[in-house]
Short mmCIF file of C-alpha atoms in Angstrom, two decimals:
data_model
loop_
_atom_site.label_atom_id
_atom_site.label_comp_id
_atom_site.label_asym_id
_atom_site.label_seq_id
_atom_site.Cartn_x
_atom_site.Cartn_y
_atom_site.Cartn_z
CA MET A 14 115.25 3.59 203.58
CA GLY A 15 113.77 7.08 201.86
CA LYS A 16 115.38 6.17 198.81
CA SER A 17 113.18 2.89 198.91
CA LYS A 18 109.62 4.48 199.28
CA PHE A 19 111.10 6.99 196.27
CA SER A 20 111.77 3.62 193.97
CA ALA A 21 108.47 1.61 194.85
CA ALA A 22 106.42 5.52 194.45
CA SER A 23 108.34 5.73 190.90
CA LYS A 24 107.39 2.13 189.74
CA ARG A 25 103.77 2.57 190.71
CA THR A 26 103.46 6.57 188.62
CA LYS A 27 105.41 4.42 186.01
CA LEU A 28 102.43 1.75 185.78
CA PHE A 29 99.93 4.13 186.05
CA VAL A 30 101.20 5.92 183.57
CA GLY A 31 101.69 2.69 181.07
CA VAL A 32 98.47 1.47 181.94
CA GLY A 33 96.41 5.52 181.53
CA GLY A 34 98.15 5.41 177.72
CA ALA A 35 97.27 2.23 176.87
CA VAL A 36 93.94 3.11 177.60
CA ALA A 37 93.96 6.45 175.62
CA ALA A 38 95.74 4.45 173.12
CA ALA A 39 92.56 2.18 173.06
CA ALA A 40 89.78 4.70 172.77
CA THR A 41 91.92 6.24 169.94
CA VAL A 42 91.60 3.13 167.73
CA ALA A 43 87.65 2.64 168.72
CA ALA A 44 87.40 6.36 167.59
CA CYS A 45 88.94 5.95 164.19
CA SER A 46 87.45 2.67 163.57
CA SER A 47 83.62 4.33 164.15
CA ALA A 48 84.25 7.41 161.77
CA ALA A 49 86.08 5.09 158.88
CA SER A 50 82.63 2.74 159.33
CA SER A 51 80.62 5.82 159.36
CA THR A 52 82.52 7.29 156.16
CA ALA A 53 81.81 3.48 154.30
CA ALA A 54 78.09 3.71 154.81
CA ALA A 55 75.87 3.34 151.97
CA PRO A 56 74.20 6.29 150.57
CA ALA A 57 70.61 6.92 151.53
CA ALA A 58 68.05 5.07 149.00
CA SER A 59 65.89 7.65 147.07
CA PRO A 60 62.11 6.91 147.45
CA THR A 61 62.26 5.24 144.38
CA GLY A 62 64.84 2.92 145.52
CA SER A 63 67.65 4.34 143.99
CA PRO A 64 70.99 5.23 145.75
CA ALA A 65 70.49 9.65 146.23
CA GLY A 66 71.82 11.19 143.40
CA SER A 67 71.44 8.43 140.66
CA PRO A 68 70.20 9.83 137.47
CA ALA A 69 66.26 9.34 137.08
CA ALA A 70 65.39 6.68 134.26
CA ALA A 71 63.63 8.29 131.22
CA SER A 72 60.08 7.77 130.42
CA PRO A 73 59.42 6.62 127.03
CA ALA A 74 57.72 9.18 124.74
CA GLY A 75 53.99 8.39 124.03
CA ALA A 76 52.86 8.13 120.10
CA SER A 77 51.38 10.75 118.52
CA GLY A 78 48.36 9.19 117.06
CA GLY A 79 48.46 11.86 114.04
CA THR A 80 46.89 10.60 110.81
CA VAL A 81 49.32 10.61 107.75
CA ILE A 82 48.14 11.41 104.17
CA THR A 83 50.35 10.11 101.38
CA THR A 84 49.91 9.30 97.56
CA ALA A 85 49.34 6.37 95.29
CA LYS A 86 49.51 5.79 91.63
CA SER A 87 46.19 5.03 89.78
CA SER A 88 45.00 4.91 86.42
CA ALA A 89 43.81 8.18 86.83
CA GLY A 90 47.15 9.52 87.96
CA THR A 91 48.17 10.53 91.51
CA VAL A 92 45.90 10.15 94.46
CA LEU A 93 45.53 10.89 97.97
CA THR A 94 45.70 7.96 100.59
CA THR A 95 46.36 7.43 103.96
CA SER A 96 49.56 6.04 105.15
CA ALA A 97 47.78 2.29 105.61
CA GLY A 98 46.84 2.82 101.60
CA ARG A 99 43.27 3.60 102.39
CA ALA A 100 41.44 5.34 99.51
CA VAL A 101 40.02 9.09 101.06
CA TYR A 102 37.33 10.89 99.02
CA LEU A 103 35.87 14.90 98.83
CA TRP A 104 32.54 15.04 98.76
CA VAL A 105 31.13 17.69 96.60
CA LYS A 106 27.82 18.67 98.90
CA ASP A 107 30.26 19.92 101.46
CA THR A 108 30.57 23.73 101.34
CA GLY A 109 34.15 25.62 102.67
CA ASP A 110 35.66 23.35 105.13
CA MET A 111 32.53 22.31 106.84
CA SER A 112 31.34 18.77 106.76
CA ASN A 113 27.29 18.45 105.79
CA CYS A 114 27.88 14.12 106.02
CA ASN A 115 26.57 13.03 109.33
CA GLY A 116 24.05 10.13 110.66
CA ALA A 117 23.22 7.65 108.12
CA CYS A 118 25.90 9.67 105.57
CA ALA A 119 29.17 9.05 107.83
CA GLY A 120 28.13 5.57 108.50
CA ALA A 121 28.50 4.92 104.85
CA TRP A 122 31.36 7.35 104.51
CA PRO A 123 32.95 7.81 107.72
CA PRO A 124 35.12 10.33 108.17
CA VAL A 125 38.83 10.45 108.67
CA THR A 126 39.90 11.40 111.99
CA THR A 127 42.84 12.00 113.68
CA THR A 128 43.80 12.03 117.83
CA GLY A 129 47.14 14.09 116.94
CA THR A 130 48.68 16.33 114.32
CA ALA A 131 47.88 15.39 110.72
CA THR A 132 50.81 15.24 108.68
CA ALA A 133 51.58 14.83 104.85
CA THR A 134 54.19 12.63 102.93
CA GLY A 135 54.93 11.89 99.47
CA GLY A 136 53.19 14.15 96.78
CA ALA A 137 50.84 15.44 99.30
CA MET A 138 50.95 18.90 100.53
CA ALA A 139 51.73 19.71 104.29
CA SER A 140 50.45 23.04 103.88
CA ASP A 141 47.25 21.66 102.67
CA ILE A 142 46.59 19.29 105.95
CA GLY A 143 44.22 20.52 108.00
CA THR A 144 41.08 19.85 110.43
CA ILE A 145 38.22 20.43 111.71
CA THR A 146 36.03 19.94 114.81
CA ARG A 147 32.57 17.81 114.07
CA SER A 148 29.64 17.84 116.11
CA ASP A 149 30.62 14.92 118.23
CA GLY A 150 34.16 16.76 119.33
CA THR A 151 36.14 14.59 117.12
CA LYS A 152 38.92 16.22 114.81
CA GLN A 153 38.09 15.33 111.01
CA VAL A 154 41.32 15.81 108.54
CA THR A 155 40.55 18.30 105.70
CA TYR A 156 42.83 18.88 102.72
CA ASP A 157 43.15 22.25 100.91
CA GLY A 158 39.72 22.97 102.58
CA HIS A 159 37.89 19.61 101.62
CA PRO A 160 36.79 17.08 105.24
CA LEU A 161 38.19 13.91 103.89
CA TYR A 162 36.17 10.67 103.84
CA TYR A 163 36.73 7.00 103.65
CA PHE A 164 34.10 4.31 101.85
CA SER A 165 32.85 1.80 103.94
CA GLY A 166 32.29 -0.48 100.95
CA ASP A 167 36.08 -0.30 100.15
CA SER A 168 37.36 -3.65 101.08
CA GLY A 169 40.97 -2.61 101.78
CA PRO A 170 44.06 -0.86 100.97
CA GLY A 171 44.44 -0.13 97.32
CA THR A 172 40.81 -0.28 96.60
CA ALA A 173 38.48 2.98 95.56
CA SER A 174 34.89 1.36 94.93
CA GLY A 175 33.43 4.45 96.19
CA GLN A 176 34.81 6.54 93.11
CA GLY A 177 32.01 8.16 91.22
CA SER A 178 29.28 7.36 93.70
CA ASP A 179 26.37 9.69 94.29
CA GLY A 180 25.49 8.39 97.21
CA PHE A 181 23.27 10.95 99.69
CA GLY A 182 22.50 13.23 96.72
CA ALA A 183 26.04 14.54 95.92
CA LYS A 184 29.20 12.96 93.82
CA TRP A 185 32.24 11.42 95.73
CA TRP A 186 35.53 11.89 94.20
CA LEU A 187 39.12 11.31 94.94
CA VAL A 188 41.65 13.96 95.66
CA ALA A 189 44.53 14.38 93.58
CA PRO A 190 47.88 16.35 95.61
CA THR A 191 46.71 19.51 94.09
CA GLY A 192 43.54 19.39 96.31
CA SER A 193 41.12 18.87 93.48
CA ASP A 194 39.01 16.10 92.27
CA VAL A 195 39.62 12.97 90.52
CA THR A 196 36.96 12.50 88.22
CA ALA A 197 37.93 9.67 85.88
CA SER A 198 37.13 6.15 86.46
CA VAL A 199 39.03 4.40 89.08
CA SER A 200 38.47 1.10 91.20
CA THR A 201 42.08 0.02 92.23
CA PHE A 202 45.51 2.02 92.89
CA THR A 203 48.84 0.78 93.86
CA ALA A 204 49.31 1.53 97.57
CA ALA A 205 52.54 2.52 98.86
CA ALA A 206 54.04 -0.18 100.99
CA PRO A 207 53.75 0.87 105.14
CA GLY A 208 56.81 3.05 106.18
CA ALA A 209 57.95 3.84 102.63
CA ALA A 210 55.37 7.16 102.49
CA SER A 211 57.84 9.79 103.62
CA THR A 212 59.97 11.03 101.11
CA ALA A 213 62.21 13.00 103.70
CA PRO A 214 66.23 12.00 103.69
CA ALA A 215 67.26 10.22 106.43
CA ALA A 216 68.78 11.76 108.73
CA PRO A 217 72.70 10.82 108.56
CA ALA A 218 74.36 8.28 110.68
CA ALA A 219 76.18 9.41 113.67
CA PRO A 220 79.97 9.20 113.84
CA ALA A 221 81.54 6.27 116.12
CA PRO A 222 83.12 7.42 118.73
CA ALA A 223 86.97 7.66 118.67
CA ALA A 224 88.85 4.76 120.43
CA PRO A 225 89.89 5.68 123.91
CA ALA A 226 94.01 5.97 124.46
CA SER A 227 95.75 2.75 125.76
CA SER A 228 96.08 3.52 129.23
CA PRO A 229 99.57 3.56 130.53
CA ALA A 230 100.77 0.21 132.56
CA SER A 231 100.22 0.04 136.28
CA SER A 232 102.95 0.82 138.87
CA SER A 233 105.19 -1.52 140.31
CA ALA A 234 105.32 -1.75 143.90
CA GLY A 235 108.23 0.46 144.03
CA GLY A 236 106.61 3.20 142.53
CA SER A 237 107.96 3.45 138.91
CA TRP A 238 106.22 2.45 135.79
CA SER A 239 106.61 -1.06 134.57
#
């Protein structure tokens, strides 16, 4: 009789242990599954909408707005122009690097202005390029100390109908690369083609990247290289 009770108790104990073990195993599997799900979650988005840690897009650089002074060929030799092929003039009434052309004068002879750094190409000398500030705050380009002007009567690139004019009480002349005035008769000249004014050598092309080494063949199911 005592043997029979012991056997029944032993069976109940084994059953309890078996059920408890199954419950513990199920809890362990659930915990592992939750951890794996947490690890695989997508990274949080940055305020810009890109995944955190992704590189920011580079913003394009803005244009400088600088006027370019270059040279062109005329019957009187080389003269200064803008990169757009427009003739530029000096006025002998200007003193030093000060402009005396304002009001109606500036309407007929607009100052050569710049909104960025003025530069020189072709036969123009970079060391002779400068600017002055006009009464209205604009920056006027100078060359060898001479304030530069356009002529409103020029019909377009390659024309110099203002050469030798004595409008507003003094002579207007084209300018040589040396900074001196050109007093010979000139009405037209050969303007440089747009984008061809610079004489700086082109930068050497970057060498082509070496081809990547071929990757080894994928491993077989048994772990050896095929």
